[in-house]
Tab-separated table of C-alpha atoms and ligand atoms in Angstrom:
chain	number	residue	atom	x	y	z
A	224	UNK	CA	-239.768	-137.962	-19.819
A	225	UNK	CA	-236.051	-138.679	-19.809
A	226	UNK	CA	-234.510	-142.080	-21.151
A	227	UNK	CA	-231.465	-142.246	-19.213
A	228	UNK	CA	-228.554	-143.877	-21.570
A	229	UNK	CA	-225.333	-145.016	-19.966
A	230	UNK	CA	-222.377	-143.962	-22.218
A	231	UNK	CA	-221.924	-147.463	-23.850
A	232	UNK	CA	-225.338	-147.432	-25.057
A	233	UNK	CA	-224.989	-143.785	-26.504
A	234	UNK	CA	-221.829	-144.701	-28.562
A	235	UNK	CA	-223.657	-147.738	-29.906
A	236	UNK	CA	-227.001	-145.354	-30.475
A	237	UNK	CA	-224.788	-143.029	-32.184
A	238	UNK	CA	-222.598	-145.617	-34.524
A	239	UNK	CA	-225.698	-147.288	-35.484
A	240	UNK	CA	-228.420	-144.352	-36.312
A	241	UNK	CA	-228.062	-140.897	-38.179
A	242	UNK	CA	-230.996	-139.081	-37.288
A	243	UNK	CA	-232.321	-141.656	-34.696
A	244	UNK	CA	-234.844	-140.327	-32.045
A	245	UNK	CA	-232.153	-141.229	-29.587
A	246	UNK	CA	-230.125	-138.066	-30.811
A	247	UNK	CA	-232.945	-136.189	-29.103
A	248	UNK	CA	-232.322	-137.579	-25.727
A	249	UNK	CA	-228.763	-136.328	-25.641
A	250	UNK	CA	-228.790	-132.981	-23.672
A	251	UNK	CA	-228.070	-129.487	-25.296
A	252	UNK	CA	-225.662	-127.482	-23.506
A	253	UNK	CA	-225.273	-123.891	-23.283
A	254	UNK	CA	-222.164	-122.933	-21.708
A	255	UNK	CA	-222.611	-118.998	-20.552
A	256	UNK	CA	-219.394	-117.527	-19.604
A	257	UNK	CA	-218.445	-114.071	-18.588
A	258	UNK	CA	-214.902	-112.306	-17.968
A	259	UNK	CA	-213.928	-111.443	-14.304
A	260	UNK	CA	-217.324	-111.839	-12.622
A	261	UNK	CA	-216.745	-112.281	-8.693
A	262	UNK	CA	-219.393	-114.747	-6.987
A	263	UNK	CA	-219.362	-111.654	-4.555
A	264	UNK	CA	-221.358	-109.838	-7.148
A	265	UNK	CA	-223.878	-112.405	-7.870
A	266	UNK	CA	-227.022	-112.436	-5.538
A	267	UNK	CA	-227.227	-116.349	-5.822
A	268	UNK	CA	-224.105	-116.232	-3.544
A	269	UNK	CA	-225.275	-113.714	-1.367
A	270	UNK	CA	-223.712	-110.542	-2.770
A	271	UNK	CA	-223.880	-107.528	-0.568
A	272	UNK	CA	-223.774	-105.093	-3.457
A	273	UNK	CA	-226.142	-105.935	-6.031
A	274	UNK	CA	-228.812	-108.155	-7.166
A	275	UNK	CA	-228.862	-110.596	-10.181
A	276	UNK	CA	-232.161	-111.982	-10.779
A	277	UNK	CA	-231.812	-113.686	-13.704
A	278	UNK	CA	-228.479	-115.456	-13.206
A	279	UNK	CA	-229.908	-116.434	-10.085
A	280	UNK	CA	-232.720	-118.358	-11.581
A	281	UNK	CA	-230.086	-120.815	-12.860
A	282	UNK	CA	-229.196	-121.287	-9.145
A	283	UNK	CA	-233.011	-121.502	-8.085
A	284	UNK	CA	-233.624	-123.989	-10.552
A	285	UNK	CA	-230.657	-125.837	-10.422
A	286	UNK	CA	-227.241	-126.129	-8.182
A	287	UNK	CA	-224.884	-123.732	-6.748
A	288	UNK	CA	-221.169	-124.806	-6.454
A	289	UNK	CA	-219.632	-123.105	-3.502
A	290	UNK	CA	-215.963	-124.390	-4.130
A	291	UNK	CA	-215.407	-123.995	-7.741
A	292	UNK	CA	-211.713	-122.775	-8.128
A	293	UNK	CA	-209.484	-121.774	-11.175
A	294	UNK	CA	-205.997	-123.270	-11.861
A	295	UNK	CA	-204.451	-119.813	-13.082
A	296	UNK	CA	-206.618	-116.917	-12.419
A	297	UNK	CA	-206.063	-115.011	-15.646
A	298	UNK	CA	-208.274	-114.824	-19.148
A	299	UNK	CA	-206.815	-116.585	-21.771
A	300	UNK	CA	-205.405	-119.643	-19.618
A	301	UNK	CA	-208.480	-120.025	-17.908
A	302	UNK	CA	-210.074	-120.349	-21.513
A	303	UNK	CA	-207.385	-122.866	-22.594
A	304	UNK	CA	-207.983	-124.979	-19.407
A	305	UNK	CA	-211.444	-125.084	-20.120
A	306	UNK	CA	-211.206	-126.203	-23.775
A	307	UNK	CA	-208.557	-129.078	-22.879
A	308	UNK	CA	-209.385	-130.029	-19.546
A	309	UNK	CA	-205.610	-129.692	-18.847
A	310	UNK	CA	-203.337	-127.492	-16.798
A	311	UNK	CA	-201.587	-124.411	-18.369
A	312	UNK	CA	-198.532	-126.050	-18.467
A	313	UNK	CA	-199.728	-128.860	-20.765
A	314	UNK	CA	-202.085	-126.648	-22.770
A	315	UNK	CA	-199.243	-124.321	-23.520
A	316	UNK	CA	-201.136	-121.166	-22.386
A	317	UNK	CA	-199.187	-120.145	-19.224
A	318	UNK	CA	-200.085	-116.483	-19.952
A	319	UNK	CA	-202.255	-113.992	-22.002
A	320	UNK	CA	-199.576	-113.021	-24.206
A	321	UNK	CA	-198.844	-116.644	-25.961
A	322	UNK	CA	-200.966	-117.937	-28.913
A	323	UNK	CA	-203.196	-121.056	-27.976
A	324	UNK	CA	-202.316	-124.055	-30.187
A	325	UNK	CA	-205.638	-124.612	-31.775
A	326	UNK	CA	-204.521	-127.861	-33.031
A	327	UNK	CA	-204.687	-129.675	-29.659
A	328	UNK	CA	-207.644	-131.837	-28.379
A	329	UNK	CA	-210.341	-129.840	-27.241
A	330	UNK	CA	-213.707	-130.837	-25.841
A	331	UNK	CA	-215.782	-129.063	-28.698
A	332	UNK	CA	-213.773	-131.043	-31.370
A	333	UNK	CA	-214.886	-134.358	-29.536
A	334	UNK	CA	-218.147	-133.130	-29.161
A	335	UNK	CA	-218.311	-132.615	-33.023
A	336	UNK	CA	-217.061	-136.079	-33.372
A	337	UNK	CA	-219.744	-137.498	-31.370
A	338	UNK	CA	-222.401	-135.621	-33.587
A	339	UNK	CA	-223.150	-132.373	-31.488
A	340	UNK	CA	-223.282	-129.134	-33.329
A	341	UNK	CA	-220.769	-126.907	-31.840
A	342	UNK	CA	-220.983	-123.190	-31.820
A	343	UNK	CA	-219.244	-119.995	-29.826
A	344	UNK	CA	-220.316	-116.480	-30.112
A	345	UNK	CA	-218.763	-113.574	-27.944
A	346	UNK	CA	-215.424	-113.464	-26.254
A	347	UNK	CA	-212.897	-115.835	-27.371
A	348	UNK	CA	-209.564	-113.934	-26.602
A	349	UNK	CA	-206.958	-116.815	-27.706
A	350	UNK	CA	-205.461	-115.152	-30.496
A	351	UNK	CA	-205.751	-118.057	-32.804
A	352	UNK	CA	-208.814	-118.906	-34.678
A	353	UNK	CA	-211.423	-121.109	-32.944
A	354	UNK	CA	-211.064	-124.713	-34.035
A	355	UNK	CA	-213.870	-127.434	-33.270
A	356	UNK	CA	-216.675	-125.131	-33.801
A	357	UNK	CA	-219.465	-125.484	-36.596
A	358	UNK	CA	-220.397	-121.691	-36.046
A	359	UNK	CA	-218.058	-118.995	-34.599
A	360	UNK	CA	-218.333	-115.339	-34.415
A	361	UNK	CA	-216.196	-113.915	-31.833
A	362	UNK	CA	-214.747	-110.418	-30.728
A	363	UNK	CA	-211.067	-109.733	-31.720
A	364	UNK	CA	-209.048	-109.797	-28.978
A	365	UNK	CA	-210.522	-108.138	-25.890
A	366	UNK	CA	-213.292	-106.366	-28.139
A	367	UNK	CA	-214.733	-103.033	-27.048
A	368	UNK	CA	-217.891	-102.699	-25.081
A	369	UNK	CA	-219.359	-100.780	-28.049
A	370	UNK	CA	-219.835	-101.085	-31.842
A	371	UNK	CA	-217.654	-104.177	-31.909
A	372	UNK	CA	-215.822	-106.033	-34.754
A	373	UNK	CA	-216.340	-109.892	-34.803
A	374	UNK	CA	-214.101	-112.397	-36.617
A	375	UNK	CA	-215.838	-114.863	-38.686
A	376	UNK	CA	-214.397	-117.517	-40.852
A	377	UNK	CA	-212.441	-115.601	-43.747
A	378	UNK	CA	-213.740	-112.124	-42.782
A	379	UNK	CA	-214.600	-109.640	-39.950
A	380	UNK	CA	-218.280	-108.010	-39.281
A	381	UNK	CA	-218.739	-104.892	-37.531
A	382	UNK	CA	-221.959	-104.284	-35.561
A	383	UNK	CA	-223.341	-101.173	-33.972
A	384	UNK	CA	-224.629	-101.185	-30.465
A	385	UNK	CA	-223.692	-102.484	-27.164
A	386	UNK	CA	-221.512	-105.591	-27.062
A	387	UNK	CA	-223.442	-107.071	-24.289
A	388	UNK	CA	-226.900	-107.204	-26.300
A	389	UNK	CA	-225.121	-108.017	-29.493
A	390	UNK	CA	-223.527	-111.161	-28.218
A	391	UNK	CA	-226.920	-112.075	-27.071
A	392	UNK	CA	-228.789	-111.361	-30.234
A	393	UNK	CA	-226.168	-113.724	-31.993
A	394	UNK	CA	-226.789	-116.280	-29.745
A	395	UNK	CA	-230.542	-116.034	-30.439
A	396	UNK	CA	-230.320	-115.944	-33.849
A	397	UNK	CA	-228.297	-118.913	-34.199
A	398	UNK	CA	-230.364	-120.764	-31.627
A	399	UNK	CA	-233.631	-120.139	-33.786
A	400	UNK	CA	-232.517	-120.190	-37.137
A	401	UNK	CA	-228.736	-121.210	-37.317
A	402	UNK	CA	-228.668	-124.673	-36.549
A	403	UNK	CA	-229.909	-127.928	-37.413
A	404	UNK	CA	-232.722	-128.477	-35.142
A	405	UNK	CA	-232.518	-132.653	-35.844
A	406	UNK	CA	-228.969	-132.670	-33.543
A	407	UNK	CA	-228.149	-131.886	-30.029
A	408	UNK	CA	-225.877	-128.718	-29.915
A	409	UNK	CA	-223.328	-127.133	-27.535
A	410	UNK	CA	-223.154	-123.291	-27.582
A	411	UNK	CA	-220.790	-121.135	-25.996
A	412	UNK	CA	-222.027	-117.978	-25.129
A	413	UNK	CA	-219.450	-115.802	-23.843
A	414	UNK	CA	-219.585	-112.083	-22.646
A	415	UNK	CA	-216.841	-109.531	-22.533
A	416	UNK	CA	-218.436	-107.977	-19.658
A	417	UNK	CA	-217.459	-107.252	-16.637
A	418	UNK	CA	-213.865	-107.047	-17.798
A	419	UNK	CA	-211.830	-103.928	-17.488
A	420	UNK	CA	-212.963	-100.868	-19.250
A	421	UNK	CA	-216.369	-101.456	-17.269
A	422	UNK	CA	-218.571	-99.549	-19.867
A	423	UNK	CA	-222.247	-100.128	-18.894
A	424	UNK	CA	-224.947	-99.937	-21.640
A	425	UNK	CA	-227.272	-97.017	-21.652
A	426	UNK	CA	-229.958	-98.614	-19.803
A	427	UNK	CA	-227.580	-98.848	-16.943
A	428	UNK	CA	-226.176	-95.387	-16.708
A	429	UNK	CA	-228.414	-94.225	-13.902
A	430	UNK	CA	-228.405	-97.621	-11.953
A	431	UNK	CA	-227.122	-97.015	-8.359
A	432	UNK	CA	-226.873	-93.155	-9.150
A	433	UNK	CA	-228.624	-92.401	-5.570
A	434	UNK	CA	-227.046	-94.829	-3.405
A	435	UNK	CA	-223.620	-95.817	-1.819
A	436	UNK	CA	-222.303	-99.199	-2.607
A	437	UNK	CA	-220.671	-100.889	0.998
A	438	UNK	CA	-216.872	-100.865	1.119
A	439	UNK	CA	-215.496	-104.210	1.479
A	440	UNK	CA	-213.676	-104.331	5.228
A	441	UNK	CA	-210.121	-104.969	3.720
A	442	UNK	CA	-210.624	-101.740	1.378
A	443	UNK	CA	-207.431	-100.300	3.057
A	444	UNK	CA	-205.330	-103.407	3.857
A	445	UNK	CA	-201.557	-102.667	4.186
A	446	UNK	CA	-200.402	-106.074	3.367
A	447	UNK	CA	-198.513	-106.057	6.714
A	448	UNK	CA	-199.317	-109.966	7.175
A	449	UNK	CA	-197.848	-111.143	4.267
A	450	UNK	CA	-195.080	-112.453	2.264
A	451	UNK	CA	-193.240	-109.154	0.208
A	452	UNK	CA	-195.314	-109.665	-3.319
A	453	UNK	CA	-198.684	-108.310	-2.004
A	454	UNK	CA	-197.309	-105.087	-1.434
A	455	UNK	CA	-195.553	-104.677	-4.790
A	456	UNK	CA	-198.423	-105.376	-7.249
A	457	UNK	CA	-199.915	-102.572	-9.436
A	458	UNK	CA	-203.655	-103.201	-9.111
A	459	UNK	CA	-205.011	-100.901	-6.272
A	460	UNK	CA	-208.152	-98.637	-6.492
A	461	UNK	CA	-206.234	-95.918	-4.757
A	462	UNK	CA	-203.104	-95.504	-7.409
A	463	UNK	CA	-203.687	-97.712	-10.574
A	464	UNK	CA	-207.160	-96.439	-12.162
A	465	UNK	CA	-206.677	-94.197	-14.991
A	466	UNK	CA	-209.345	-91.523	-16.472
A	467	UNK	CA	-210.747	-94.228	-18.761
A	468	UNK	CA	-211.479	-96.443	-15.677
A	469	UNK	CA	-212.823	-93.441	-13.882
A	470	UNK	CA	-214.991	-92.563	-16.392
A	471	UNK	CA	-213.695	-88.889	-16.438
A	472	UNK	CA	-213.571	-89.021	-20.402
A	473	UNK	CA	-216.200	-91.321	-22.652
A	474	UNK	CA	-215.529	-94.719	-24.148
A	475	UNK	CA	-213.309	-94.386	-27.136
A	476	UNK	CA	-215.441	-97.253	-28.930
A	477	UNK	CA	-218.506	-95.305	-28.807
A	478	UNK	CA	-220.041	-93.075	-31.949
A	479	UNK	CA	-221.080	-89.553	-31.575
A	480	UNK	CA	-224.622	-90.215	-30.808
A	481	UNK	CA	-223.693	-92.526	-27.708
A	482	UNK	CA	-221.087	-90.221	-26.727
A	483	UNK	CA	-223.735	-87.514	-26.652
A	484	UNK	CA	-226.087	-89.494	-24.503
A	485	UNK	CA	-223.110	-90.773	-22.158
A	486	UNK	CA	-221.895	-86.725	-21.569
A	487	UNK	CA	-225.829	-85.803	-20.425
A	488	UNK	CA	-225.237	-88.238	-17.512
A	489	UNK	CA	-221.354	-88.131	-16.571
A	490	UNK	CA	-220.756	-84.613	-17.404
A	491	UNK	CA	-222.595	-83.276	-14.811
A	492	UNK	CA	-221.174	-86.082	-12.233
A	493	UNK	CA	-217.647	-85.110	-13.226
A	494	UNK	CA	-218.175	-81.623	-12.852
A	495	UNK	CA	-219.209	-82.343	-9.334
A	496	UNK	CA	-216.142	-84.601	-8.616
A	497	UNK	CA	-213.270	-81.883	-9.835
A	498	UNK	CA	-215.059	-79.512	-7.597
A	499	UNK	CA	-215.126	-81.408	-4.536
A	500	UNK	CA	-211.307	-81.564	-4.538
A	501	UNK	CA	-210.885	-84.918	-2.885
A	502	UNK	CA	-207.522	-86.193	-1.657
A	503	UNK	CA	-206.166	-89.262	0.132
A	504	UNK	CA	-208.650	-91.812	1.632
A	505	UNK	CA	-211.437	-89.711	0.669
A	506	UNK	CA	-210.398	-89.975	-2.979
A	507	UNK	CA	-209.705	-93.663	-2.598
A	508	UNK	CA	-213.324	-94.048	-1.513
A	509	UNK	CA	-214.700	-91.878	-4.262
A	510	UNK	CA	-212.515	-93.898	-6.952
A	511	UNK	CA	-214.056	-96.988	-5.232
A	512	UNK	CA	-217.632	-95.911	-5.636
A	513	UNK	CA	-217.059	-95.081	-9.159
A	514	UNK	CA	-215.543	-98.267	-10.158
A	515	UNK	CA	-217.795	-100.498	-8.261
A	516	UNK	CA	-220.533	-99.170	-9.644
A	517	UNK	CA	-219.448	-99.224	-13.265
A	518	UNK	CA	-218.713	-102.789	-12.659
A	519	UNK	CA	-221.891	-103.836	-11.434
A	520	UNK	CA	-224.022	-101.798	-14.337
A	521	UNK	CA	-222.100	-104.306	-16.630
A	522	UNK	CA	-222.991	-107.137	-14.579
A	523	UNK	CA	-226.687	-105.735	-14.762
A	524	UNK	CA	-226.304	-105.860	-18.639
A	525	UNK	CA	-225.167	-109.373	-18.787
A	526	UNK	CA	-227.946	-110.529	-15.948
A	527	UNK	CA	-230.635	-108.745	-18.282
A	528	UNK	CA	-229.358	-110.479	-21.342
A	529	UNK	CA	-229.162	-114.160	-19.657
A	530	UNK	CA	-232.944	-113.382	-18.763
A	531	UNK	CA	-233.578	-112.876	-22.441
A	532	UNK	CA	-231.714	-116.177	-23.554
A	533	UNK	CA	-233.253	-118.164	-20.129
A	534	UNK	CA	-236.789	-116.722	-21.664
A	535	UNK	CA	-236.277	-117.972	-25.046
A	536	UNK	CA	-235.211	-121.532	-23.805
A	537	UNK	CA	-238.695	-121.618	-21.900
A	538	UNK	CA	-240.883	-120.348	-24.588
A	539	UNK	CA	-239.206	-122.351	-27.335
A	540	UNK	CA	-239.292	-125.592	-25.256
A	541	UNK	CA	-235.709	-126.037	-25.419
A	542	UNK	CA	-235.260	-125.468	-21.987
A	543	UNK	CA	-236.426	-129.019	-21.009
A	544	UNK	CA	-233.692	-130.695	-22.601
A	545	UNK	CA	-230.787	-128.185	-22.080
A	546	UNK	CA	-228.099	-127.922	-19.461
A	547	UNK	CA	-227.243	-124.262	-18.542
A	548	UNK	CA	-224.210	-123.668	-16.973
A	549	UNK	CA	-223.002	-120.311	-15.642
A	550	UNK	CA	-219.255	-119.553	-15.202
A	551	UNK	CA	-216.512	-116.864	-15.425
A	552	UNK	CA	-212.883	-117.572	-16.425
A	553	UNK	CA	-211.959	-116.286	-12.603
A	554	UNK	CA	-213.068	-114.561	-9.595
A	555	UNK	CA	-211.708	-110.752	-9.100
A	556	UNK	CA	-211.389	-108.249	-6.724
A	557	UNK	CA	-214.059	-105.695	-6.039
A	558	UNK	CA	-212.067	-103.698	-3.761
A	559	UNK	CA	-210.947	-106.347	-1.265
A	560	UNK	CA	-207.145	-105.823	-0.173
A	561	UNK	CA	-207.738	-102.380	-2.073
A	562	UNK	CA	-207.643	-104.106	-5.471
A	563	UNK	CA	-209.218	-104.592	-8.646
A	564	UNK	CA	-208.100	-107.482	-10.904
A	565	UNK	CA	-207.424	-111.094	-10.305
A	566	UNK	CA	-204.200	-113.242	-10.528
A	567	UNK	CA	-203.668	-114.024	-6.997
A	568	UNK	CA	-204.312	-117.500	-5.351
A	569	UNK	CA	-206.231	-115.581	-2.582
A	570	UNK	CA	-209.750	-116.592	-2.386
A	571	UNK	CA	-211.511	-113.598	-4.171
A	572	UNK	CA	-209.694	-114.385	-7.338
A	573	UNK	CA	-209.429	-118.273	-6.805
A	574	UNK	CA	-213.118	-118.644	-6.539
A	575	UNK	CA	-215.249	-118.498	-9.513
A	576	UNK	CA	-219.169	-119.050	-9.771
A	577	UNK	CA	-220.404	-122.028	-11.012
A	578	UNK	CA	-224.190	-122.528	-11.526
A	579	UNK	CA	-225.902	-125.495	-13.263
A	580	UNK	CA	-229.442	-126.134	-14.378
A	581	UNK	CA	-230.627	-129.574	-15.830
A	582	UNK	CA	-234.654	-129.746	-15.388
A	583	UNK	CA	-235.477	-133.200	-13.868
A	584	UNK	CA	-231.790	-134.222	-13.424
A	585	UNK	CA	-230.094	-131.579	-11.133
A	586	UNK	CA	-232.202	-130.917	-7.771
A	587	UNK	CA	-233.872	-127.425	-7.780
A	588	UNK	CA	-232.031	-124.853	-5.311
A	589	UNK	CA	-229.314	-127.529	-4.123
A	590	UNK	CA	-225.996	-126.355	-3.145
A	591	UNK	CA	-222.462	-128.165	-3.445
A	592	UNK	CA	-219.470	-127.568	-1.154
A	593	UNK	CA	-217.350	-130.207	-3.209
A	594	UNK	CA	-213.870	-128.850	-4.614
A	595	UNK	CA	-214.487	-128.456	-8.338
A	596	UNK	CA	-212.474	-126.672	-10.867
A	597	UNK	CA	-212.729	-125.021	-14.431
A	598	UNK	CA	-210.157	-128.013	-14.829
A	599	UNK	CA	-213.568	-130.416	-14.681
A	600	UNK	CA	-215.501	-128.720	-17.523
A	601	UNK	CA	-214.101	-130.459	-20.307
A	602	UNK	CA	-214.766	-133.803	-18.880
A	603	UNK	CA	-218.107	-132.810	-17.604
A	604	UNK	CA	-219.487	-131.539	-20.980
A	605	UNK	CA	-218.162	-134.770	-22.613
A	606	UNK	CA	-219.701	-137.083	-19.804
A	607	UNK	CA	-223.129	-135.132	-20.473
A	608	UNK	CA	-222.974	-135.835	-24.211
A	609	UNK	CA	-222.178	-139.432	-23.487
A	610	UNK	CA	-218.494	-139.289	-24.588
A	611	UNK	CA	-216.054	-141.009	-22.759
A	612	UNK	CA	-213.529	-138.444	-21.414
A	613	UNK	CA	-210.051	-139.149	-23.069
A	614	UNK	CA	-207.582	-140.498	-20.348
A	615	UNK	CA	-205.362	-137.469	-20.978
A	616	UNK	CA	-207.695	-134.977	-19.240
A	617	UNK	CA	-206.694	-133.996	-15.836
A	618	UNK	CA	-210.015	-132.964	-14.603
A	619	UNK	CA	-212.814	-135.012	-13.732
A	620	UNK	CA	-216.723	-135.226	-14.927
A	621	UNK	CA	-218.925	-133.029	-12.382
A	622	UNK	CA	-222.112	-134.899	-13.842
A	623	UNK	CA	-222.225	-137.478	-10.815
A	624	UNK	CA	-222.270	-134.278	-8.442
A	625	UNK	CA	-225.044	-132.640	-10.620
A	626	UNK	CA	-227.100	-135.854	-10.060
A	627	UNK	CA	-226.348	-135.695	-6.236
A	628	UNK	CA	-223.335	-137.692	-5.829
A	629	UNK	CA	-220.320	-136.595	-4.991
A	630	UNK	CA	-217.740	-139.718	-5.725
A	631	UNK	CA	-215.905	-141.142	-2.765
A	632	UNK	CA	-212.274	-140.597	-3.916
A	633	UNK	CA	-213.097	-136.970	-5.080
A	634	UNK	CA	-210.219	-134.190	-4.649
A	635	UNK	CA	-209.441	-132.724	-1.247
A	636	UNK	CA	-206.818	-130.553	-2.160
A	637	UNK	CA	-206.394	-128.354	-5.215
A	638	UNK	CA	-203.300	-127.139	-7.095
A	639	UNK	CA	-202.914	-123.646	-8.350
A	640	UNK	CA	-200.021	-121.903	-10.753
A	641	UNK	CA	-199.827	-118.307	-12.013
A	642	UNK	CA	-197.094	-117.654	-14.493
A	643	UNK	CA	-197.702	-113.979	-15.936
A	644	UNK	CA	-194.685	-112.061	-14.437
A	645	UNK	CA	-193.228	-109.665	-15.413
A	646	UNK	CA	-196.273	-108.607	-16.590
A	647	UNK	CA	-199.654	-106.504	-16.347
A	648	UNK	CA	-200.014	-105.463	-12.590
A	649	UNK	CA	-196.695	-106.994	-11.342
A	650	UNK	CA	-198.041	-110.075	-9.579
A	651	UNK	CA	-195.228	-112.315	-8.669
A	652	UNK	CA	-195.627	-115.991	-10.153
A	653	UNK	CA	-196.723	-118.496	-7.529
A	654	UNK	CA	-197.938	-122.039	-7.179
A	655	UNK	CA	-199.852	-123.197	-4.159
A	656	UNK	CA	-202.274	-125.768	-2.493
A	657	UNK	CA	-205.395	-125.343	-1.186
A	658	UNK	CA	-207.569	-127.741	0.934
A	659	UNK	CA	-211.153	-127.062	2.721
A	660	UNK	CA	-209.549	-125.452	5.720
A	661	UNK	CA	-205.702	-124.124	4.595
A	662	UNK	CA	-203.943	-122.695	1.963
A	663	UNK	CA	-200.243	-122.541	1.272
A	664	UNK	CA	-198.775	-120.569	-1.295
A	665	UNK	CA	-195.136	-120.376	-2.885
A	666	UNK	CA	-193.697	-117.540	-4.381
A	667	UNK	CA	-191.017	-119.821	-6.034
A	668	UNK	CA	-188.735	-116.853	-7.751
A	669	UNK	CA	-187.916	-115.565	-4.652
A	670	UNK	CA	-188.467	-118.674	-2.396
A	671	UNK	CA	-190.971	-116.994	-0.054
A	672	UNK	CA	-194.085	-118.645	1.186
A	673	UNK	CA	-197.444	-117.620	2.980
A	674	UNK	CA	-199.767	-120.056	4.733
A	675	UNK	CA	-203.239	-119.005	5.624
A	676	UNK	CA	-205.685	-120.763	8.402
A	677	UNK	CA	-208.676	-120.384	6.256
A	678	UNK	CA	-211.101	-120.740	9.290
A	679	UNK	CA	-209.418	-118.455	11.591
A	680	UNK	CA	-208.564	-115.859	9.060
A	681	UNK	CA	-210.840	-116.380	5.972
A	682	UNK	CA	-210.010	-113.030	4.583
A	683	UNK	CA	-206.328	-114.012	4.610
A	684	UNK	CA	-204.710	-111.178	6.068
A	685	UNK	CA	-202.377	-112.848	8.247
A	686	UNK	CA	-199.815	-115.406	7.030
A	687	UNK	CA	-198.842	-117.956	9.720
A	688	UNK	CA	-196.152	-119.683	7.722
A	689	UNK	CA	-193.618	-119.024	10.379
A	690	UNK	CA	-195.857	-119.884	13.437
A	691	UNK	CA	-194.548	-123.011	15.161
A	692	UNK	CA	-198.362	-123.999	15.795
A	693	UNK	CA	-198.536	-124.655	12.304
A	694	UNK	CA	-195.569	-126.624	11.653
A	695	UNK	CA	-196.888	-129.678	11.075
A	696	UNK	CA	-199.388	-128.669	8.831
A	697	UNK	CA	-196.767	-126.813	6.888
A	698	UNK	CA	-195.097	-129.877	6.524
A	699	UNK	CA	-198.062	-132.017	5.559
A	700	UNK	CA	-199.117	-129.337	2.688
A	701	UNK	CA	-195.687	-129.476	1.149
A	702	UNK	CA	-195.891	-133.101	0.944
A	703	UNK	CA	-199.582	-133.018	-0.763
A	704	UNK	CA	-198.258	-130.072	-2.941
A	705	UNK	CA	-195.173	-132.003	-4.228
A	706	UNK	CA	-197.660	-135.146	-4.846
A	707	UNK	CA	-199.784	-132.945	-7.036
A	708	UNK	CA	-196.963	-131.444	-9.032
A	709	UNK	CA	-195.906	-135.206	-9.803
A	710	UNK	CA	-199.643	-136.176	-10.616
A	711	UNK	CA	-200.028	-133.054	-12.670
A	712	UNK	CA	-196.595	-133.578	-14.335
A	713	UNK	CA	-195.515	-129.578	-13.778
A	714	UNK	CA	-192.169	-129.047	-14.585
A	715	UNK	CA	-189.962	-126.393	-13.254
A	716	UNK	CA	-190.846	-122.917	-14.352
A	717	UNK	CA	-187.056	-121.746	-15.648
A	718	UNK	CA	-188.123	-118.765	-17.593
A	719	UNK	CA	-186.388	-115.585	-17.044
A	720	UNK	CA	-188.499	-113.489	-14.520
A	721	UNK	CA	-188.821	-109.901	-13.086
A	722	UNK	CA	-188.243	-107.361	-11.962
A	723	UNK	CA	-191.588	-105.755	-12.637
A	724	UNK	CA	-192.342	-102.024	-11.758
A	725	UNK	CA	-196.082	-100.954	-12.227
A	726	UNK	CA	-196.918	-97.800	-14.007
A	727	UNK	CA	-200.040	-95.440	-13.029
A	728	UNK	CA	-202.281	-97.528	-14.977
A	729	UNK	CA	-200.674	-101.098	-13.538
A	730	UNK	CA	-198.921	-101.644	-16.766
A	731	UNK	CA	-195.503	-103.032	-16.246
A	732	UNK	CA	-192.554	-100.223	-16.976
A	733	UNK	CA	-190.198	-101.889	-19.381
A	734	UNK	CA	-186.457	-100.608	-19.211
A	735	UNK	CA	-184.364	-100.852	-22.080
B	1040	CA	CA1	-210.895	-112.777	-17.284
């Protein structure tokens, strides 16, 4: 069925022909992307808390990556890493607060030059306008869960309904009627869900109503086994969820009819809660249930909509020559260590889901434990399209791994760097290195270190940095960390820093 072309032949083919049959041989790419979806809320990864049958199809018919690590666990920086294939210090997006420099090289621009149609629909979150796309319709900033306004070239458009459904409708419209069917395409289909706010669609208000979701074993972590920053953050379920997060009031983006429907379901729940008069750990447990159920309901909305998209690909015949990739901008805490949010280099927010389906090429039901990263996505998309990734990209193509072979010189250590401090949730700046067995973290503005033995202590509860038995490993990891910082050309971070004290919502209190 497939004629496999080498990159060189593809370049020749593209150069020689305009609408040649070879064009049809290059695969389409659909990048399905969510915001803040942890692997532990995805049944393809063995979730203990929910089922995601449609996302699971991608894994069942393709490959699941168990070690996909982000370079900087926060929203806009992750998006910039994916677009550029470069670490934050080179693409300029260190934190959510900066404006993405859309003039720089990105993989969508390079795909355009190679004859691909490029599209993006849904969450963009990079403040500057999208560049490198033939078609774009993106949420403004974070965007609401209901009745969103979209940015389009030279205008904005408001649409009524639930955002996850609307984004899917727009993606399906473009696939069906908006694109040139003679050319291959790359579509970024990007959800806002399950980002904070966690407002489910009306179809899912009742989901989980009659069951308790299991608590993680570290819900009441006291952070005693760590360096100082873990205890100073503002992202706890116990103390930093507000009335909007807890659904004690209806979402402000709803219209009157939507609020009426919401009140039918949530008002009785809230009356029951107020009557119970919970305190202490019981109150934290109630907050956890309310938080996790709302989060999982928004995940269910994504899953249903991914099902609609996959069904369309099957029905249209597009599925056969389309690489479908699923990922999220980072991992997330669903109560582990008492937290929501992300940012830390700890496993829950370092790991992100990565599922890949490519019929006839990727073995169905396969699992890879190769240490891969969102740094690799740009090079991968280019390689899939037969475009040689430019030498300045810092990631590597995953295509050989898709096809079943991990290159012998594949990475065995991963570099991480988080910068947004002071900032939301007051998570201290840190960089570090993770190998298959250990993780060394440096909170560099206070020169504090943590070392975790991931085999002996997979939940990372006890730093063994000061343990003499690990002295050789510390030395070895520090050398490797220094080598990676040179390899990736990481400058010293000399921006002014803290202090940072979180308010009751997790926002930093700013003193004049
Ligand atoms: Ca995010």
